[in-house]
Coordinates of C-alpha atoms and ligand atoms in Angstrom, one line a residue:
M24 CA 54.8 69.8 96.9
V25 CA 57.9 68.8 98.7
I26 CA 59.4 72.3 98.4
N27 CA 56.2 73.8 99.8
L28 CA 56.4 71.5 102.9
D29 CA 60.0 72.3 103.4
F30 CA 59.2 76.0 103.3
K31 CA 56.5 75.6 105.9
N32 CA 58.8 73.7 108.2
L33 CA 61.5 76.2 107.8
K34 CA 59.2 79.1 108.6
L35 CA 57.9 77.2 111.7
Y36 CA 61.5 76.5 112.8
I37 CA 62.6 80.1 112.3
M38 CA 59.6 81.2 114.3
K39 CA 60.4 78.9 117.1
T40 CA 64.0 79.9 117.4
D41 CA 63.0 83.4 117.1
T42 CA 60.8 83.3 120.2
K43 CA 63.4 81.3 122.0
E44 CA 66.1 83.9 121.2
S45 CA 64.0 86.8 122.1
Q46 CA 63.1 85.2 125.4
K47 CA 66.8 84.5 126.1
S48 CA 67.8 88.0 125.3
T49 CA 65.2 89.5 127.6
T50 CA 66.3 87.3 130.5
E51 CA 69.9 88.1 129.8
K52 CA 69.1 91.8 129.7
G53 CA 67.4 91.5 133.0
K54 CA 70.5 89.7 134.5
S55 CA 72.9 92.3 133.3
K56 CA 70.7 95.1 134.8
D57 CA 70.9 93.2 138.0
T58 CA 74.7 93.1 138.2
T59 CA 75.2 96.7 137.1
T60 CA 73.2 97.9 140.0
K61 CA 75.3 95.8 142.4
S62 CA 78.8 96.4 141.1
A63 CA 80.5 99.3 139.3
P64 CA 79.7 99.7 135.6
K65 CA 82.2 97.6 133.6
K66 CA 84.3 99.3 131.0
T67 CA 84.0 97.9 127.5
T68 CA 87.0 96.1 126.1
T69 CA 86.3 97.0 122.5
G70 CA 87.4 100.3 121.0
K71 CA 90.2 100.7 123.6
E72 CA 93.0 103.1 122.9
V73 CA 96.2 101.2 122.3
K74 CA 99.2 102.3 124.4
A75 CA 102.2 102.9 122.2
K76 CA 105.6 101.3 122.8
K77 CA 108.6 103.3 123.8
S78 CA 110.0 102.8 120.3
A79 CA 106.8 104.2 118.6
A80 CA 107.3 106.4 115.5
E81 CA 107.2 110.1 116.5
D82 CA 106.4 111.5 113.1
L83 CA 105.5 110.4 109.5
R84 CA 109.1 110.2 108.4
E85 CA 109.9 107.7 111.1
F86 CA 106.7 105.8 110.3
F87 CA 107.7 105.8 106.6
V88 CA 111.1 104.3 107.5
D89 CA 109.5 101.6 109.6
A90 CA 107.2 100.7 106.7
L91 CA 110.3 100.6 104.4
K92 CA 112.0 98.1 106.8
D93 CA 108.8 96.0 106.8
I94 CA 108.5 95.7 103.0
Y95 CA 112.4 95.2 102.8
W96 CA 111.9 92.1 105.0
A97 CA 108.8 91.0 103.0
E98 CA 110.7 91.2 99.7
K99 CA 113.6 89.3 101.0
A100 CA 111.3 86.5 102.3
L101 CA 109.7 86.4 98.9
T102 CA 112.9 85.6 97.2
K103 CA 112.9 82.3 99.1
A104 CA 109.1 81.7 98.8
L105 CA 108.7 82.4 95.0
P106 CA 111.2 79.7 93.9
K107 CA 109.3 77.2 96.0
M108 CA 106.1 78.2 94.4
A109 CA 107.6 78.0 90.9
K110 CA 109.0 74.5 91.6
N111 CA 105.5 73.3 92.6
A112 CA 103.7 74.8 89.6
R113 CA 103.1 72.8 86.6
T114 CA 101.5 75.2 84.1
P115 CA 104.3 76.7 82.0
K116 CA 102.8 80.2 82.0
L117 CA 102.5 80.2 85.8
V118 CA 106.1 79.0 86.2
D119 CA 107.3 81.8 83.8
A120 CA 105.2 84.4 85.7
L121 CA 106.7 83.3 89.0
T122 CA 110.3 83.1 87.7
S123 CA 110.1 86.5 86.1
H124 CA 108.6 88.0 89.2
L125 CA 111.4 86.5 91.2
A126 CA 113.9 88.6 89.1
E127 CA 111.7 91.7 89.6
T128 CA 111.6 91.0 93.3
E129 CA 115.4 91.0 93.4
G130 CA 115.4 94.4 91.5
Q131 CA 112.8 95.6 94.1
I132 CA 115.2 94.8 96.9
D133 CA 118.0 96.8 95.2
R134 CA 115.5 99.6 94.7
L135 CA 114.6 99.6 98.4
E136 CA 118.3 99.8 99.3
K137 CA 118.5 102.9 97.1
V138 CA 115.5 104.4 98.8
F139 CA 117.0 103.9 102.2
D140 CA 120.1 105.5 101.0
L141 CA 118.1 108.5 99.5
V142 CA 116.3 109.2 102.8
G143 CA 119.6 108.8 104.7
E144 CA 118.7 105.6 106.6
K145 CA 120.5 102.3 106.9
A146 CA 118.8 99.4 105.1
V147 CA 117.5 97.2 107.9
A148 CA 114.9 94.5 107.5
K149 CA 112.1 94.2 110.2
K150 CA 109.9 91.1 110.2
C151 CA 106.6 91.7 108.5
D152 CA 104.0 89.6 110.2
A153 CA 101.5 90.0 107.4
M154 CA 103.9 88.6 104.8
A155 CA 105.1 85.8 107.1
G156 CA 101.4 84.8 107.4
L157 CA 100.7 85.0 103.7
I158 CA 103.8 82.9 102.8
K159 CA 102.7 80.4 105.5
E160 CA 99.3 80.2 104.0
G161 CA 100.8 79.6 100.6
E162 CA 102.9 76.7 102.0
S163 CA 99.8 75.1 103.5
I164 CA 98.1 75.2 100.1
L165 CA 101.0 73.2 98.7
E166 CA 100.5 70.6 101.5
E167 CA 96.8 70.4 100.8
T168 CA 97.0 69.8 97.0
E169 CA 98.6 67.3 94.6
P170 CA 100.7 68.7 91.8
G171 CA 98.6 69.8 88.9
P172 CA 95.9 72.3 87.9
V173 CA 94.3 72.5 91.3
R174 CA 97.6 73.2 93.1
D175 CA 98.4 75.7 90.4
A176 CA 95.0 77.5 91.1
G177 CA 96.0 77.5 94.7
I178 CA 99.4 78.9 94.0
I179 CA 97.8 81.8 92.0
A180 CA 95.4 82.5 94.9
A181 CA 98.2 82.6 97.4
C182 CA 100.4 84.7 95.2
Q183 CA 97.7 87.2 94.4
K184 CA 97.1 87.8 98.1
I185 CA 100.8 88.5 98.3
E186 CA 100.7 90.9 95.4
H187 CA 97.8 92.7 96.8
Y188 CA 99.6 93.2 100.1
E189 CA 102.5 94.6 98.3
I190 CA 100.3 96.9 96.1
A191 CA 98.8 98.3 99.3
T192 CA 102.2 98.8 100.9
Y193 CA 103.9 100.4 98.0
G194 CA 100.8 102.6 97.5
T195 CA 101.1 103.8 101.0
L196 CA 104.9 104.3 100.7
C197 CA 104.5 106.4 97.5
A198 CA 102.0 108.6 99.2
Y199 CA 104.3 109.1 102.2
A200 CA 107.3 109.8 100.1
K201 CA 105.3 112.5 98.2
T202 CA 104.1 114.1 101.4
L203 CA 107.6 114.1 102.8
G204 CA 109.0 115.6 99.7
E205 CA 111.1 112.6 98.9
T206 CA 110.5 112.8 95.2
E207 CA 113.3 110.5 94.0
A208 CA 112.5 107.8 96.6
G209 CA 108.9 108.2 95.6
S210 CA 109.5 107.5 91.9
L211 CA 111.6 104.4 92.8
L212 CA 108.7 103.1 95.0
H213 CA 106.2 103.9 92.3
A214 CA 108.2 101.7 89.9
S215 CA 107.9 98.8 92.3
L216 CA 104.2 99.5 92.7
E217 CA 103.7 99.3 88.9
E218 CA 105.6 95.9 88.9
E219 CA 103.4 94.5 91.6
K220 CA 100.2 95.6 89.7
N221 CA 101.5 93.9 86.6
A222 CA 102.4 90.7 88.4
D223 CA 98.9 90.6 89.8
L224 CA 97.5 91.1 86.3
T225 CA 99.7 88.3 84.8
L226 CA 98.4 85.9 87.5
T227 CA 94.8 86.8 86.8
K228 CA 95.4 86.1 83.1
A229 CA 97.1 82.8 83.8
A230 CA 94.2 81.8 86.0
Y231 CA 91.5 82.6 83.5
N232 CA 93.2 81.4 80.3
D233 CA 95.2 78.4 81.5
I234 CA 94.4 77.1 84.9
N235 CA 91.1 77.6 86.5
F236 CA 89.1 75.7 83.8
A237 CA 91.6 72.9 83.9
A238 CA 91.3 72.7 87.6
A239 CA 87.5 72.7 87.5
S240 CA 87.5 69.7 85.0
E241 CA 89.9 67.7 87.1
Ligands
FE15 FE1 107.6 92.7 95.5
ZN16 ZN1 103.9 94.2 107.0
FE17 FE1 97.1 92.3 106.0
FE18 FE1 105.3 91.1 94.1

């Protein structure tokens, strides 16, 4: 009975707002027609072509090197972020996963330095805005939770977003290396890609087997 009544009210409400909305849009349409006849037609701001900087990459090789600098910065930033996450995690399996991925991350930095060398470029880090944002989001999760299963679930969520970003990045870098004929660099990048995929999988397992259920029963 109560549900039926609610449904009726809801239907009535939708009908009311619908008529209001359609009335509004017709008057607005009328207005915009008026202004376009008076002034020159306005150019749309969406879908605008972006003007390139003077430093813009001229070819795929240059773009590839820029992307290497970006992930080089990101990996270095992670060597500072991962220990902080590990220190704040309580579940032993999660602490282990984060600690062993920190060691892998250090190896990935070495690998990137080899890649720079192989393609004849100096190893330079260029700030990755995406990773900076993902790390910042992880830090705010720590501030928003007490130590325990809920915080651990939050750490997993933040770290998986990071791993997914790295997977996307190394996937792209592998493809570019192949296209550019940089076979050796490509296989090094591929090794890092596989490590990132594994790290992601380990985090998923930790979430399902050890953490999320505990977090739910808190
Ligand atoms: Fe990494
Ligand atoms: Zn980036
Ligand atoms: Fe992104
Ligand atoms: Fe990673």
